[in-house]
């Protein structure tokens, strides 16, 4: 059985771990799940911003990639490069 001094010595370490979990680890995993679901819900015509700051419109969606239309250029990115959806697509998307 643990001695009382050992338990008292370990208590601050346990408390620090619990605080780190609730202040850092848990919110980060929640944010990662939200970003993952946003990237999975991308649709053709969505206006998006990449992690590099490029603004474009989703032109085509592949398994792990997305093609963005920026002015007259078509650029291919990993789906994970999409940081946020600025505006969801309308019901009818015109090229």
PDB file of N, CA and C in Angstrom, residues 44-48 54-60 66-77 93-95:
ATOM      1  N   UNK A  44     -19.328  20.972 -53.923  1.00  0.00           N
ATOM      2  CA  UNK A  44     -18.983  21.763 -55.086  1.00  0.00           C
ATOM      3  C   UNK A  44     -19.684  23.114 -54.996  1.00  0.00           C
ATOM      4  N   UNK A  45     -18.924  24.183 -55.197  1.00  0.00           N
ATOM      5  CA  UNK A  45     -19.484  25.528 -55.142  1.00  0.00           C
ATOM      6  C   UNK A  45     -19.232  26.255 -53.836  1.00  0.00           C
ATOM      7  N   UNK A  46     -18.722  25.551 -52.821  1.00  0.00           N
ATOM      8  CA  UNK A  46     -18.404  26.201 -51.544  1.00  0.00           C
ATOM      9  C   UNK A  46     -17.234  27.165 -51.720  1.00  0.00           C
ATOM     10  N   UNK A  47     -17.339  28.344 -51.131  1.00  0.00           N
ATOM     11  CA  UNK A  47     -16.213  29.271 -51.095  1.00  0.00           C
ATOM     12  C   UNK A  47     -15.387  28.920 -49.864  1.00  0.00           C
ATOM     13  N   UNK A  48     -14.082  28.686 -50.080  1.00  0.00           N
ATOM     14  CA  UNK A  48     -13.223  28.228 -48.993  1.00  0.00           C
ATOM     15  C   UNK A  48     -11.944  29.052 -48.930  1.00  0.00           C
ATOM     16  N   UNK A  54      -5.244  31.100 -49.387  1.00  0.00           N
ATOM     17  CA  UNK A  54      -5.780  31.185 -50.744  1.00  0.00           C
ATOM     18  C   UNK A  54      -7.303  31.069 -50.697  1.00  0.00           C
ATOM     19  N   UNK A  55      -7.976  32.008 -51.346  1.00  0.00           N
ATOM     20  CA  UNK A  55      -9.437  31.988 -51.426  1.00  0.00           C
ATOM     21  C   UNK A  55      -9.830  31.386 -52.770  1.00  0.00           C
ATOM     22  N   UNK A  56     -10.803  30.489 -52.748  1.00  0.00           N
ATOM     23  CA  UNK A  56     -11.255  29.870 -53.982  1.00  0.00           C
ATOM     24  C   UNK A  56     -12.608  29.218 -53.811  1.00  0.00           C
ATOM     25  N   UNK A  57     -13.104  28.683 -54.922  1.00  0.00           N
ATOM     26  CA  UNK A  57     -14.398  28.000 -54.947  1.00  0.00           C
ATOM     27  C   UNK A  57     -14.132  26.538 -55.293  1.00  0.00           C
ATOM     28  N   UNK A  58     -14.766  25.637 -54.553  1.00  0.00           N
ATOM     29  CA  UNK A  58     -14.585  24.212 -54.811  1.00  0.00           C
ATOM     30  C   UNK A  58     -15.163  23.883 -56.180  1.00  0.00           C
ATOM     31  N   UNK A  59     -14.305  23.358 -57.043  1.00  0.00           N
ATOM     32  CA  UNK A  59     -14.714  23.015 -58.411  1.00  0.00           C
ATOM     33  C   UNK A  59     -14.954  21.515 -58.545  1.00  0.00           C
ATOM     34  N   UNK A  60     -14.121  20.723 -57.868  1.00  0.00           N
ATOM     35  CA  UNK A  60     -14.230  19.271 -57.950  1.00  0.00           C
ATOM     36  C   UNK A  60     -13.733  18.684 -56.634  1.00  0.00           C
ATOM     37  N   UNK A  66      -9.032  18.170 -53.353  1.00  0.00           N
ATOM     38  CA  UNK A  66     -10.089  19.078 -53.776  1.00  0.00           C
ATOM     39  C   UNK A  66      -9.483  20.016 -54.817  1.00  0.00           C
ATOM     40  N   UNK A  67     -10.239  20.307 -55.877  1.00  0.00           N
ATOM     41  CA  UNK A  67      -9.782  21.230 -56.913  1.00  0.00           C
ATOM     42  C   UNK A  67     -10.516  22.547 -56.688  1.00  0.00           C
ATOM     43  N   UNK A  68      -9.729  23.621 -56.523  1.00  0.00           N
ATOM     44  CA  UNK A  68     -10.299  24.946 -56.290  1.00  0.00           C
ATOM     45  C   UNK A  68     -10.147  25.792 -57.538  1.00  0.00           C
ATOM     46  N   UNK A  69     -11.179  26.582 -57.814  1.00  0.00           N
ATOM     47  CA  UNK A  69     -11.129  27.519 -58.925  1.00  0.00           C
ATOM     48  C   UNK A  69     -10.829  28.897 -58.347  1.00  0.00           C
ATOM     49  N   UNK A  70      -9.701  29.456 -58.768  1.00  0.00           N
ATOM     50  CA  UNK A  70      -9.272  30.780 -58.322  1.00  0.00           C
ATOM     51  C   UNK A  70      -9.096  31.638 -59.568  1.00  0.00           C
ATOM     52  N   UNK A  71      -9.946  32.620 -59.751  1.00  0.00           N
ATOM     53  CA  UNK A  71     -10.009  33.397 -60.994  1.00  0.00           C
ATOM     54  C   UNK A  71     -10.216  32.428 -62.153  1.00  0.00           C
ATOM     55  N   UNK A  72      -9.239  32.277 -63.019  1.00  0.00           N
ATOM     56  CA  UNK A  72      -9.386  31.363 -64.162  1.00  0.00           C
ATOM     57  C   UNK A  72      -8.538  30.101 -64.003  1.00  0.00           C
ATOM     58  N   UNK A  73      -7.914  29.932 -62.853  1.00  0.00           N
ATOM     59  CA  UNK A  73      -7.020  28.794 -62.622  1.00  0.00           C
ATOM     60  C   UNK A  73      -7.701  27.711 -61.802  1.00  0.00           C
ATOM     61  N   UNK A  74      -7.349  26.468 -62.091  1.00  0.00           N
ATOM     62  CA  UNK A  74      -7.793  25.329 -61.293  1.00  0.00           C
ATOM     63  C   UNK A  74      -6.586  24.818 -60.516  1.00  0.00           C
ATOM     64  N   UNK A  75      -6.687  24.796 -59.209  1.00  0.00           N
ATOM     65  CA  UNK A  75      -5.593  24.380 -58.344  1.00  0.00           C
ATOM     66  C   UNK A  75      -6.016  23.174 -57.519  1.00  0.00           C
ATOM     67  N   UNK A  76      -5.137  22.182 -57.419  1.00  0.00           N
ATOM     68  CA  UNK A  76      -5.451  20.949 -56.697  1.00  0.00           C
ATOM     69  C   UNK A  76      -4.756  20.969 -55.343  1.00  0.00           C
ATOM     70  N   UNK A  77      -5.514  20.751 -54.282  1.00  0.00           N
ATOM     71  CA  UNK A  77      -5.006  20.751 -52.912  1.00  0.00           C
ATOM     72  C   UNK A  77      -5.436  19.473 -52.203  1.00  0.00           C
ATOM     73  N   UNK A  93     -25.302  25.343 -58.701  1.00  0.00           N
ATOM     74  CA  UNK A  93     -23.951  25.853 -58.910  1.00  0.00           C
ATOM     75  C   UNK A  93     -23.694  25.982 -60.400  1.00  0.00           C
ATOM     76  N   UNK A  94     -23.270  27.154 -60.818  1.00  0.00           N
ATOM     77  CA  UNK A  94     -22.961  27.382 -62.224  1.00  0.00           C
ATOM     78  C   UNK A  94     -21.478  27.605 -62.366  1.00  0.00           C
ATOM     79  N   UNK A  95     -20.902  27.050 -63.434  1.00  0.00           N
ATOM     80  CA  UNK A  95     -19.459  27.173 -63.651  1.00  0.00           C
ATOM     81  C   UNK A  95     -19.122  28.530 -64.213  1.00  0.00           C
TER      82      UNK A  95
END
